[in-house]
Short mmCIF file of C-alpha atoms and ligand atoms in Angstrom, two decimals:
data_model
loop_
_atom_site.label_atom_id
_atom_site.label_comp_id
_atom_site.label_asym_id
_atom_site.label_seq_id
_atom_site.Cartn_x
_atom_site.Cartn_y
_atom_site.Cartn_z
CA UNK A 29 -30.05 47.37 22.34
CA UNK A 30 -31.33 43.82 22.85
CA UNK A 31 -29.85 41.66 25.60
CA UNK A 32 -27.72 38.67 24.60
CA UNK A 33 -29.33 35.29 25.27
CA UNK A 34 -27.16 32.84 27.19
CA UNK A 35 -27.53 29.07 27.42
CA UNK A 36 -25.34 26.06 27.95
CA UNK A 37 -25.14 23.04 25.68
CA UNK A 38 -24.21 19.45 26.43
CA UNK A 39 -20.92 17.90 25.18
CA UNK A 40 -22.98 15.77 22.76
CA UNK A 41 -24.67 18.88 21.43
CA UNK A 42 -21.30 20.63 21.07
CA UNK A 43 -19.85 17.81 18.99
CA UNK A 44 -23.08 17.47 17.04
CA UNK A 45 -22.64 21.11 16.02
CA UNK A 46 -18.85 20.97 15.53
CA UNK A 47 -18.26 17.46 14.26
CA UNK A 48 -15.43 18.53 11.95
CA UNK A 49 -13.16 19.09 14.98
CA UNK A 50 -13.29 15.36 15.62
CA UNK A 51 -12.54 14.63 11.94
CA UNK A 52 -16.11 13.99 10.71
CA UNK A 53 -16.02 16.73 8.06
CA UNK A 54 -17.70 15.00 5.13
CA UNK A 55 -19.10 11.55 4.18
CA UNK A 56 -15.73 10.25 2.88
CA UNK A 57 -13.71 11.38 5.89
CA UNK A 58 -16.48 10.12 8.20
CA UNK A 59 -16.35 6.66 6.59
CA UNK A 60 -12.63 6.48 7.30
CA UNK A 61 -12.97 7.91 10.82
CA UNK A 62 -15.74 5.46 11.77
CA UNK A 63 -13.63 2.45 10.81
CA UNK A 64 -10.60 3.93 12.52
CA UNK A 65 -12.31 4.73 15.81
CA UNK A 66 -14.00 1.34 16.05
CA UNK A 67 -10.79 -0.55 15.20
CA UNK A 68 -8.88 1.46 17.78
CA UNK A 69 -11.43 0.71 20.49
CA UNK A 70 -11.21 -2.99 19.63
CA UNK A 71 -7.43 -2.93 19.76
CA UNK A 72 -7.38 -1.14 23.12
CA UNK A 73 -9.87 -3.70 24.43
CA UNK A 74 -7.53 -6.51 23.41
CA UNK A 75 -4.07 -5.23 24.16
CA UNK A 76 -4.63 -3.78 27.63
CA UNK A 77 -5.82 -7.28 28.60
CA UNK A 78 -3.04 -9.17 26.79
CA UNK A 79 -5.48 -10.65 24.26
CA UNK A 80 -4.11 -11.37 20.76
CA UNK A 81 -6.48 -9.29 18.61
CA UNK A 82 -8.84 -10.82 16.11
CA UNK A 83 -10.97 -8.19 14.34
CA UNK A 84 -13.64 -8.61 11.72
CA UNK A 85 -15.02 -5.59 9.84
CA UNK A 86 -17.84 -5.62 7.33
CA UNK A 87 -19.02 -2.53 5.52
CA UNK A 88 -22.02 -2.91 3.28
CA UNK A 89 -24.34 -0.63 1.37
CA UNK A 90 -27.89 -0.44 2.57
CA UNK A 91 -29.71 -1.27 -0.69
CA UNK A 92 -32.81 0.81 -0.09
CA UNK A 93 -31.18 4.17 0.70
CA UNK A 94 -28.53 5.90 -1.44
CA UNK A 95 -25.16 6.65 0.24
CA UNK A 96 -26.14 4.83 3.43
CA UNK A 97 -23.80 2.13 4.72
CA UNK A 98 -23.92 -0.34 7.56
CA UNK A 99 -20.75 -0.95 9.55
CA UNK A 100 -20.23 -4.10 11.60
CA UNK A 101 -17.10 -4.50 13.74
CA UNK A 102 -16.47 -7.54 15.87
CA UNK A 103 -13.57 -8.15 18.26
CA UNK A 104 -12.38 -10.69 20.83
CA UNK A 105 -11.48 -7.95 23.35
CA UNK A 106 -12.27 -7.71 27.05
CA UNK A 107 -15.94 -6.78 26.47
CA UNK A 108 -17.85 -4.24 28.54
CA UNK A 109 -19.74 -4.89 31.78
CA UNK A 110 -23.41 -4.64 30.82
CA UNK A 111 -24.22 -1.65 33.04
CA UNK A 112 -21.44 0.36 31.35
CA UNK A 113 -22.60 -0.39 27.81
CA UNK A 114 -25.19 2.40 27.51
CA UNK A 115 -22.96 5.25 28.79
CA UNK A 116 -19.82 3.91 27.03
CA UNK A 117 -21.64 4.20 23.71
CA UNK A 118 -24.25 6.83 24.44
CA UNK A 119 -22.62 9.51 26.56
CA UNK A 120 -19.89 11.73 25.14
CA UNK A 121 -16.85 12.04 27.43
CA UNK A 122 -17.48 8.72 29.20
CA UNK A 123 -14.45 6.49 29.08
CA UNK A 124 -12.39 3.86 30.85
CA UNK A 125 -9.25 5.54 29.60
CA UNK A 126 -9.03 8.65 31.77
CA UNK A 127 -6.01 7.23 33.53
CA UNK A 128 -2.30 7.69 32.96
CA UNK A 129 -1.65 4.74 30.74
CA UNK A 130 -0.87 4.61 27.08
CA UNK A 131 -4.00 3.88 25.06
CA UNK A 132 -5.28 4.82 21.64
CA UNK A 133 -8.48 6.44 22.88
CA UNK A 134 -8.00 9.45 25.09
CA UNK A 135 -10.90 11.80 24.81
CA UNK A 136 -13.78 9.44 25.61
CA UNK A 137 -15.55 10.34 22.41
CA UNK A 138 -14.07 8.59 19.33
CA UNK A 139 -16.44 5.63 19.15
CA UNK A 140 -19.33 7.79 20.29
CA UNK A 141 -18.62 10.42 17.63
CA UNK A 142 -18.88 7.61 15.08
CA UNK A 143 -22.22 6.51 16.56
CA UNK A 144 -23.43 10.09 16.88
CA UNK A 145 -22.54 10.75 13.24
CA UNK A 146 -24.50 7.64 12.26
CA UNK A 147 -27.49 8.78 14.26
CA UNK A 148 -27.42 12.32 12.86
CA UNK A 149 -27.27 11.12 9.27
CA UNK A 150 -29.65 8.12 9.39
CA UNK A 151 -31.62 8.39 12.63
CA UNK A 152 -31.05 4.70 13.26
CA UNK A 153 -30.08 3.16 16.62
CA UNK A 154 -26.73 1.46 17.19
CA UNK A 155 -26.65 -2.22 18.13
CA UNK A 156 -24.04 -3.36 20.65
CA UNK A 157 -23.48 -6.95 21.71
CA UNK A 158 -20.85 -7.55 24.34
CA UNK A 159 -19.70 -9.91 27.05
CA UNK A 160 -16.78 -9.82 29.45
CA UNK A 161 -16.70 -13.63 29.52
CA UNK A 162 -17.94 -13.81 33.11
CA UNK A 163 -21.33 -12.34 32.23
CA UNK A 164 -23.98 -13.29 29.68
CA UNK A 165 -23.99 -11.73 26.22
CA UNK A 166 -25.92 -8.45 26.32
CA UNK A 167 -27.52 -6.86 23.30
CA UNK A 168 -28.45 -3.19 23.46
CA UNK A 169 -30.07 -0.97 20.88
CA UNK A 170 -29.22 2.61 21.78
CA UNK A 171 -29.57 6.18 20.64
CA UNK A 172 -27.90 9.27 22.06
CA UNK A 173 -30.06 12.02 23.54
CA UNK A 174 -27.99 14.84 22.11
CA UNK A 175 -29.41 17.63 24.24
CA UNK A 176 -28.93 15.91 27.56
CA UNK A 177 -25.87 13.81 26.52
CA UNK A 178 -27.49 10.62 27.83
CA UNK A 179 -28.03 7.20 26.24
CA UNK A 180 -31.58 6.19 25.33
CA UNK A 181 -31.96 2.41 25.58
CA UNK A 182 -34.36 1.33 22.84
CA UNK A 183 -34.18 -2.36 23.68
CA UNK A 184 -32.11 -4.79 25.71
CA UNK A 185 -31.73 -8.57 25.70
CA UNK A 186 -29.37 -11.12 27.15
CA UNK A 187 -28.17 -14.51 25.93
CA UNK A 188 -26.38 -17.19 27.88
CA UNK A 189 -22.61 -17.43 27.45
CA UNK A 190 -21.78 -20.99 28.53
CA UNK A 191 -18.35 -21.05 26.90
CA UNK A 192 -17.33 -17.76 28.56
CA UNK A 193 -16.30 -16.07 25.33
CA UNK A 194 -15.58 -12.36 25.46
CA UNK A 195 -15.70 -9.57 22.93
CA UNK A 196 -17.83 -6.87 21.41
CA UNK A 197 -19.87 -6.38 18.25
CA UNK A 198 -20.97 -2.93 17.12
CA UNK A 199 -23.27 -2.29 14.21
CA UNK A 200 -24.87 0.91 12.93
CA UNK A 201 -25.81 2.83 9.80
CA UNK A 202 -24.36 6.09 8.53
CA UNK A 203 -24.23 8.24 5.44
CA UNK A 204 -20.84 7.73 3.83
CA UNK A 205 -18.78 7.63 0.68
CA UNK A 206 -16.73 4.46 0.43
CA UNK A 207 -15.47 5.12 -3.10
CA UNK A 208 -13.66 8.25 -1.97
CA UNK A 209 -12.57 6.82 1.36
CA UNK A 210 -11.43 3.43 0.06
CA UNK A 211 -7.76 4.23 -0.54
CA UNK A 212 -7.32 5.75 2.92
CA UNK A 213 -9.13 2.91 4.63
CA UNK A 214 -6.99 0.25 2.97
CA UNK A 215 -3.83 2.25 3.73
CA UNK A 216 -4.93 2.63 7.33
CA UNK A 217 -5.57 -1.10 7.68
CA UNK A 218 -2.28 -2.00 6.01
CA UNK A 219 -0.35 0.33 8.31
CA UNK A 220 -2.22 -0.99 11.35
CA UNK A 221 -1.18 -4.49 10.29
CA UNK A 222 2.39 -3.21 9.90
CA UNK A 223 2.69 -1.74 13.38
CA UNK A 224 0.83 -4.73 14.92
CA UNK A 225 2.27 -7.90 13.36
CA UNK A 226 0.27 -9.95 15.88
CA UNK A 227 -3.10 -8.75 14.53
CA UNK A 228 -5.52 -10.81 12.46
CA UNK A 229 -7.86 -8.49 10.64
CA UNK A 230 -10.51 -9.22 8.05
CA UNK A 231 -12.26 -6.50 6.11
CA UNK A 232 -15.10 -7.10 3.67
CA UNK A 233 -15.80 -3.96 1.70
CA UNK A 234 -19.11 -2.88 0.10
CA UNK A 235 -18.02 -4.34 -3.25
CA UNK A 236 -17.63 -7.74 -1.58
CA UNK A 237 -13.82 -7.63 -1.76
CA UNK A 238 -12.12 -9.42 1.12
CA UNK A 239 -8.95 -7.94 2.60
CA UNK A 240 -7.08 -10.26 4.90
CA UNK A 241 -4.22 -9.09 7.11
CA UNK A 242 -2.77 -12.14 8.81
CA UNK A 243 -0.47 -12.12 11.80
CA UNK A 244 3.13 -13.23 11.47
CA UNK A 245 3.69 -13.63 15.20
CA UNK A 246 1.75 -14.32 18.37
CA UNK A 247 4.10 -12.24 20.52
CA UNK A 248 2.48 -9.17 22.07
CA UNK A 249 4.47 -6.19 23.32
CA UNK A 250 4.27 -5.75 27.07
CA UNK A 251 1.07 -3.94 28.02
CA UNK A 252 1.26 -0.46 29.54
CA UNK A 253 0.82 -0.02 33.28
CA UNK A 254 -1.19 2.78 34.86
CA UNK A 255 0.91 5.38 36.73
CA UNK A 256 0.42 8.46 38.91
CA UNK A 257 0.92 11.93 37.37
CA UNK A 258 4.48 13.20 37.25
CA UNK A 259 4.98 16.41 39.29
CA UNK A 260 6.63 18.21 36.35
CA UNK A 261 3.50 17.76 34.27
CA UNK A 262 0.84 18.66 36.84
CA UNK A 263 -1.41 21.69 36.34
CA UNK A 264 -3.00 23.78 39.07
CA UNK A 265 -6.46 22.32 38.44
CA UNK A 266 -5.24 18.73 38.87
CA UNK A 267 -3.27 19.73 41.94
CA UNK A 268 -6.23 21.39 43.66
CA UNK A 269 -8.44 18.41 42.78
CA UNK A 270 -5.91 16.03 44.29
CA UNK A 271 -5.71 18.20 47.41
CA UNK A 272 -9.46 18.26 47.83
CA UNK A 273 -9.74 14.47 47.39
CA UNK A 274 -6.67 13.33 49.32
CA UNK A 275 -6.76 11.41 52.57
CA UNK A 276 -3.10 12.28 53.28
CA UNK A 277 -2.57 13.99 56.61
CA UNK A 278 0.68 15.80 55.74
CA UNK A 279 2.29 17.38 52.70
CA UNK A 280 5.07 14.83 52.74
CA UNK A 281 2.55 12.00 52.63
CA UNK A 282 0.51 13.80 49.97
CA UNK A 283 3.46 14.14 47.57
CA UNK A 284 4.50 10.52 47.97
CA UNK A 285 1.00 9.16 47.63
CA UNK A 286 -0.20 11.07 44.59
CA UNK A 287 2.83 11.65 42.39
CA UNK A 288 4.90 9.46 40.18
CA UNK A 289 8.43 8.69 41.41
CA UNK A 290 8.29 10.93 44.48
CA UNK A 291 9.80 9.13 47.46
CA UNK A 292 10.38 10.42 50.98
CA UNK A 293 13.80 11.96 50.23
CA UNK A 294 12.64 13.79 47.11
CA UNK A 295 9.52 15.02 48.91
CA UNK A 296 11.56 16.41 51.82
CA UNK A 297 14.00 18.13 49.47
CA UNK A 298 11.24 19.64 47.37
CA UNK A 299 9.24 20.89 50.37
CA UNK A 300 12.38 22.52 51.74
CA UNK A 301 12.93 24.14 48.35
CA UNK A 302 9.42 25.64 48.37
CA UNK A 303 9.48 26.46 52.07
CA UNK A 304 6.48 24.33 53.02
CA UNK A 305 6.37 22.53 56.35
CA UNK A 306 6.36 18.76 55.59
CA UNK A 307 3.92 18.07 58.43
CA UNK A 308 1.40 20.65 57.25
CA UNK A 309 -1.99 19.31 56.17
CA UNK A 310 -2.55 19.64 52.39
CA UNK A 311 -6.13 20.78 53.08
CA UNK A 312 -4.79 23.87 54.85
CA UNK A 313 -3.27 25.29 51.63
CA UNK A 314 -5.09 28.36 50.32
CA UNK A 315 -5.52 28.96 46.58
CA UNK A 316 -2.49 31.26 46.24
CA UNK A 317 -0.31 28.66 47.90
CA UNK A 318 -1.67 25.94 45.60
CA UNK A 319 -0.85 28.14 42.61
CA UNK A 320 2.73 28.62 43.79
CA UNK A 321 3.13 24.97 44.70
CA UNK A 322 1.96 23.97 41.19
CA UNK A 323 4.38 26.38 39.52
CA UNK A 324 7.26 25.16 41.68
CA UNK A 325 6.42 21.52 40.89
CA UNK A 326 6.45 22.16 37.17
CA UNK A 327 9.80 23.95 37.34
CA UNK A 328 11.66 21.84 39.90
CA UNK A 329 14.50 20.06 38.10
CA UNK A 330 15.36 17.40 40.67
CA UNK A 331 12.36 15.08 40.49
CA UNK A 332 13.30 11.69 39.06
CA UNK A 333 12.32 11.38 35.39
CA UNK A 334 9.06 9.47 34.70
CA UNK A 335 9.29 5.73 34.50
CA UNK A 336 8.45 4.39 31.05
CA UNK A 337 6.52 1.35 32.33
CA UNK A 338 3.28 3.20 31.58
CA UNK A 339 4.32 3.07 27.91
CA UNK A 340 4.14 0.16 25.53
CA UNK A 341 6.51 0.29 22.60
CA UNK A 342 6.43 -2.13 19.70
CA UNK A 343 10.12 -3.01 19.96
CA UNK A 344 12.56 -3.39 17.10
CA UNK A 345 11.87 -7.10 16.51
CA UNK A 346 8.12 -6.67 16.07
CA UNK A 347 8.54 -3.47 14.09
CA UNK A 348 10.85 -5.23 11.64
CA UNK A 349 8.49 -8.23 11.46
CA UNK A 350 5.55 -5.97 10.61
CA UNK A 351 7.43 -3.98 7.98
CA UNK A 352 8.78 -7.16 6.36
CA UNK A 353 5.29 -8.66 6.30
CA UNK A 354 3.52 -5.68 4.69
CA UNK A 355 6.31 -4.01 2.63
CA UNK A 356 8.74 -6.83 1.85
CA UNK A 357 11.82 -4.57 1.62
CA UNK A 358 15.33 -5.54 0.60
CA UNK A 359 16.71 -4.07 3.82
CA UNK A 360 15.11 -2.82 7.02
CA UNK A 361 16.53 -1.40 10.22
CA UNK A 362 14.72 -0.26 13.38
CA UNK A 363 15.68 1.58 16.55
CA UNK A 364 13.89 2.07 19.88
CA UNK A 365 15.18 5.14 21.72
CA UNK A 366 15.48 5.27 25.51
CA UNK A 367 12.56 6.94 27.34
CA UNK A 368 12.48 10.72 27.46
CA UNK A 369 10.16 13.38 28.86
CA UNK A 370 8.36 16.48 27.61
CA UNK A 371 6.44 18.69 30.03
CA UNK A 372 6.41 15.86 32.55
CA UNK A 373 4.96 13.31 30.09
CA UNK A 374 7.11 10.28 29.34
CA UNK A 375 7.54 9.28 25.72
CA UNK A 376 9.55 6.89 23.59
CA UNK A 377 10.38 7.24 19.91
CA UNK A 378 10.86 4.28 17.63
CA UNK A 379 12.00 4.59 14.04
CA UNK A 380 12.62 2.29 11.13
CA UNK A 381 13.91 2.69 7.60
CA UNK A 382 13.00 0.24 4.87
CA UNK A 383 14.87 0.20 1.59
CA UNK A 384 14.40 -1.48 -1.79
CA UNK A 385 12.37 -4.62 -2.48
CA UNK A 386 8.66 -3.76 -2.69
CA UNK A 387 9.25 -0.26 -1.27
CA UNK A 388 8.63 2.13 -4.13
CA UNK A 389 10.25 5.50 -4.74
CA UNK A 390 8.08 8.52 -3.83
CA UNK A 391 5.28 8.94 -6.39
CA UNK A 392 5.57 12.70 -7.05
CA UNK A 393 8.52 15.09 -6.87
CA UNK A 394 8.85 16.50 -3.37
CA UNK A 395 7.06 13.52 -1.80
CA UNK A 396 8.62 11.49 0.97
CA UNK A 397 7.53 7.99 1.99
CA UNK A 398 6.84 8.72 5.62
CA UNK A 399 4.59 6.47 7.73
CA UNK A 400 3.71 7.91 11.11
CA UNK A 401 2.29 6.17 14.16
CA UNK A 402 1.30 7.46 17.57
CA UNK A 403 0.50 4.98 20.35
CA UNK A 404 0.35 2.31 17.61
CA UNK A 405 -2.20 4.27 15.54
CA UNK A 406 -1.27 5.09 11.93
CA UNK A 407 -1.66 8.81 11.20
CA UNK A 408 -2.66 9.44 7.59
CA UNK A 409 -3.63 13.07 7.19
CA UNK A 410 -1.50 16.22 7.32
CA UNK A 411 1.91 14.53 7.16
CA UNK A 412 3.46 17.78 5.97
CA UNK A 413 2.67 19.56 9.23
CA UNK A 414 4.00 16.77 11.40
CA UNK A 415 7.12 17.01 13.52
CA UNK A 416 8.59 13.86 11.88
CA UNK A 417 8.43 15.44 8.42
CA UNK A 418 10.20 18.52 9.75
CA UNK A 419 13.00 16.38 11.20
CA UNK A 420 13.39 14.24 8.06
CA UNK A 421 13.74 17.36 5.93
CA UNK A 422 16.37 18.73 8.30
CA UNK A 423 18.68 15.70 8.08
CA UNK A 424 21.31 15.76 5.33
CA UNK A 425 20.51 12.40 3.77
CA UNK A 426 23.33 12.52 1.24
CA UNK A 427 25.60 11.76 4.18
CA UNK A 428 23.80 8.43 4.41
CA UNK A 429 24.16 7.84 0.68
CA UNK A 430 20.45 8.21 -0.11
CA UNK A 431 18.24 10.62 -2.01
CA UNK A 432 14.96 10.45 -0.10
CA UNK A 433 12.96 11.93 -2.95
CA UNK A 434 14.18 9.48 -5.59
CA UNK A 435 15.36 6.28 -3.89
CA UNK A 436 13.02 3.46 -2.81
CA UNK A 437 13.16 4.39 0.84
CA UNK A 438 10.41 4.51 3.47
CA UNK A 439 10.55 6.00 6.96
CA UNK A 440 8.49 4.74 9.90
CA UNK A 441 8.21 6.81 13.07
CA UNK A 442 6.34 5.62 16.14
CA UNK A 443 5.86 7.85 19.17
CA UNK A 444 4.31 6.48 22.30
CA UNK A 445 3.37 8.56 25.27
CA UNK A 446 0.73 8.92 27.95
CA UNK A 447 -0.03 12.19 26.22
CA UNK A 448 0.66 12.59 22.51
CA UNK A 449 0.84 16.30 21.68
CA UNK A 450 -1.67 16.17 18.82
CA UNK A 451 -2.29 19.52 17.21
CA UNK A 452 -5.99 18.76 16.66
CA UNK A 453 -8.66 16.60 18.27
CA UNK A 454 -8.88 14.58 15.04
CA UNK A 455 -5.53 13.02 16.14
CA UNK A 456 -3.76 13.43 12.83
CA UNK A 457 -0.47 15.18 13.37
CA UNK A 458 1.93 15.82 16.16
CA UNK A 459 3.08 19.21 17.35
CA UNK A 460 6.77 20.15 17.45
CA UNK A 461 8.27 19.70 20.87
CA UNK A 462 12.06 20.11 21.02
CA UNK A 463 12.45 16.95 23.13
CA UNK A 464 10.45 14.89 20.63
CA UNK A 465 12.29 16.40 17.68
CA UNK A 466 15.61 15.48 19.28
CA UNK A 467 14.59 11.86 19.82
CA UNK A 468 13.23 11.47 16.28
CA UNK A 469 16.39 12.97 14.83
CA UNK A 470 18.67 10.57 16.71
CA UNK A 471 16.51 7.55 16.01
CA UNK A 472 16.59 8.35 12.30
CA UNK A 473 20.30 9.11 12.24
CA UNK A 474 20.97 5.83 13.96
CA UNK A 475 18.92 3.95 11.34
CA UNK A 476 20.57 6.06 8.63
CA UNK A 477 24.03 4.97 9.75
CA UNK A 478 23.10 1.32 9.47
CA UNK A 479 21.50 1.87 6.11
CA UNK A 480 24.67 3.58 4.90
CA UNK A 481 26.77 0.63 6.09
CA UNK A 482 24.45 -1.71 4.19
CA UNK A 483 24.54 0.39 1.03
CA UNK A 484 28.33 0.58 1.17
CA UNK A 485 28.54 -3.18 1.58
CA UNK A 486 26.17 -3.57 -1.32
CA UNK A 487 28.18 -1.17 -3.54
CA UNK A 488 31.37 -3.06 -2.73
CA UNK A 489 29.69 -6.32 -3.67
CA UNK A 490 28.50 -4.78 -6.93
CA UNK A 491 32.06 -3.77 -7.87
CA UNK A 492 33.29 -7.23 -6.96
CA UNK A 493 30.55 -8.83 -9.02
CA UNK A 494 31.34 -6.65 -12.03
CA UNK A 495 35.05 -7.45 -11.75
CA UNK A 496 34.26 -11.13 -11.59
CA UNK A 497 32.01 -10.90 -14.63
CA UNK A 498 34.80 -9.26 -16.66
CA UNK A 499 37.36 -11.76 -15.46
CA UNK A 500 35.01 -14.64 -16.15
CA UNK A 501 34.66 -13.36 -19.68
CA UNK A 502 38.37 -12.86 -20.45
CA UNK A 503 40.14 -15.36 -18.24
CA UNK A 504 39.35 -18.42 -20.45
CA UNK A 505 40.88 -16.61 -23.46
CA UNK A 506 43.94 -15.44 -21.52
CA UNK A 507 44.43 -18.97 -20.17
CA UNK A 508 44.09 -20.44 -23.62
CA UNK A 509 46.57 -18.00 -25.25
CA UNK A 510 49.00 -18.29 -22.36
CA UNK A 511 48.99 -22.11 -22.65
CA UNK A 512 49.50 -21.89 -26.40
CA UNK A 513 52.39 -19.43 -25.93
CA UNK A 514 53.98 -21.71 -23.38
CA UNK A 515 53.55 -24.59 -25.77
CA UNK A 516 51.28 -26.50 -23.36
CA UNK A 517 48.20 -28.36 -24.50
CA UNK A 518 46.44 -28.36 -21.06
CA UNK A 519 44.60 -25.20 -20.03
CA UNK A 520 45.23 -24.44 -16.33
CA UNK A 521 42.28 -24.43 -13.88
CA UNK A 522 41.53 -20.69 -13.66
CA UNK A 523 38.33 -21.21 -11.58
CA UNK A 524 40.51 -21.43 -8.49
CA UNK A 525 41.85 -17.97 -9.31
CA UNK A 526 38.35 -16.50 -9.59
CA UNK A 527 37.54 -17.71 -6.07
CA UNK A 528 40.44 -15.74 -4.62
CA UNK A 529 39.50 -12.40 -6.10
CA UNK A 530 38.38 -9.92 -3.49
P1 ADP B 23 -12.31 6.42 24.27
O1 ADP B 23 -11.85 5.30 23.39
O2 ADP B 23 -11.59 7.70 23.99
O3 ADP B 23 -12.32 6.06 25.72
P2 ADP B 23 -14.85 5.88 23.03
O4 ADP B 23 -16.11 6.65 22.90
O5 ADP B 23 -14.23 5.44 21.76
O6 ADP B 23 -13.85 6.72 23.89
O7 ADP B 23 -15.14 4.59 23.92
C1 ADP B 23 -15.71 4.74 25.22
C2 ADP B 23 -15.42 3.56 26.12
O8 ADP B 23 -16.15 2.43 25.69
C3 ADP B 23 -13.98 3.14 26.12
O9 ADP B 23 -13.22 3.87 27.06
C4 ADP B 23 -14.06 1.65 26.48
O10 ADP B 23 -14.09 1.48 27.87
C5 ADP B 23 -15.41 1.23 25.93
N1 ADP B 23 -15.30 0.54 24.63
C6 ADP B 23 -15.50 1.05 23.40
N2 ADP B 23 -15.36 0.11 22.45
C7 ADP B 23 -15.03 -1.04 23.09
C8 ADP B 23 -14.73 -2.38 22.66
N3 ADP B 23 -14.73 -2.73 21.36
N4 ADP B 23 -14.46 -3.30 23.62
C9 ADP B 23 -14.44 -2.97 24.93
N5 ADP B 23 -14.70 -1.72 25.40
C10 ADP B 23 -15.00 -0.77 24.49
MG1 MG B 24 -12.06 5.26 21.36
#
């Protein structure tokens, strides 16, 4: 029997070999994913720094090579300090987002997967131009060394930046299929413009068609704030890392310093509950004790719930503005639920229902117009496996006077959290968590109630209108005959009567 050969591979090599896990399955899906990842990076770079986003995307065919495209994305975001540019774009799992704050990127690989895919399919370097406003403009041409997961700088230049502008431009080539990806890309951009009514986005497609999504407001939602981990959501690995890195001298200090919403009183109570001396040094805990401490932290019910300031919702006003701008419905209602928690991660659900106007009825039998968003990202694939779809199907919509398969009704669900429970790394659909299901259900029912009230008001008005029409038709004749019968030549003013009909 031969002996198995063992070796380790770099993260870049792993994703090179398994690119479908990140959503880069085929040229069409890759075209969509590339645009999506780059737009999301640009949006994160704007919003976390309170910059009103301005994004320009150009996708063009490279004339000399079949199926090869060149993508160019430009934003007015915070830019990247020049020494971080090579690893940020050339080293998988390098990110500025490994903190507890709501962002779109989480894995430190989206943009790089796009670049890596481009490199694999065309063997062309990526060009990045960026400035933070305080530095010069830096231009880098990079490739990724897949085996060692390191950036290779092909060339580097700088230009003066006297007006202190900031932003980033990324440009690279890849093998794609725009024809098959087009519908998804346009839908993605439209939904992004819906959830972000303050975004100006221009897209020029390979056919030279210009898509313009203009903002209808300059108001930005409040940006998320970075927080410490909540004790209910901590795992043993994080706990032992914190213990090994801490400068705290005692357990009581350790808990207060490293965990979200743990004050002195809570720390004392918890340490009493787990029988740990508050003055004991955290470094003195052995691995069994760390294991028990972690378990007890996850199960302890008396920690204060996480504060939602690390989350950034859209808010009902902006949500309604966005939906009105992109869907032009007859009626729209939105709800933002209070913060809630699953496994120690705070989350907030927002929902909206749009009805009538330019909202169309579902295209095929069994379809439902559901638009899903997570941390302000539209999710387009696998709607039927998503928790929101499950909840919508569970609600008895006839109680709200609608038939969701036939009526012109559209549902919008937005979940924001420091950790969205995606089922796959491609970030397409959200796993069922009872706490999330509960919040979605109540958000929708709340919208449903207001829709029902509107529809009832509308039905009442319809009856009134019909009655008026009939009366308008017959009243002149009745008035005429009545006057003749009474032997009067003047016809009474029946318009006054019409005004009083309710
Ligand atoms: P992630 O977004 O998950 O962190 P990416 O590979 O997409 O991973 O991006 C890596 C890092 O590069 C980001 O964390 C961010 O700091 C930086 N970055 C990427 N694109 C931009 C951009 N357009 N503007 C500013 N910084 C960016
Ligand atoms: Mg990203």
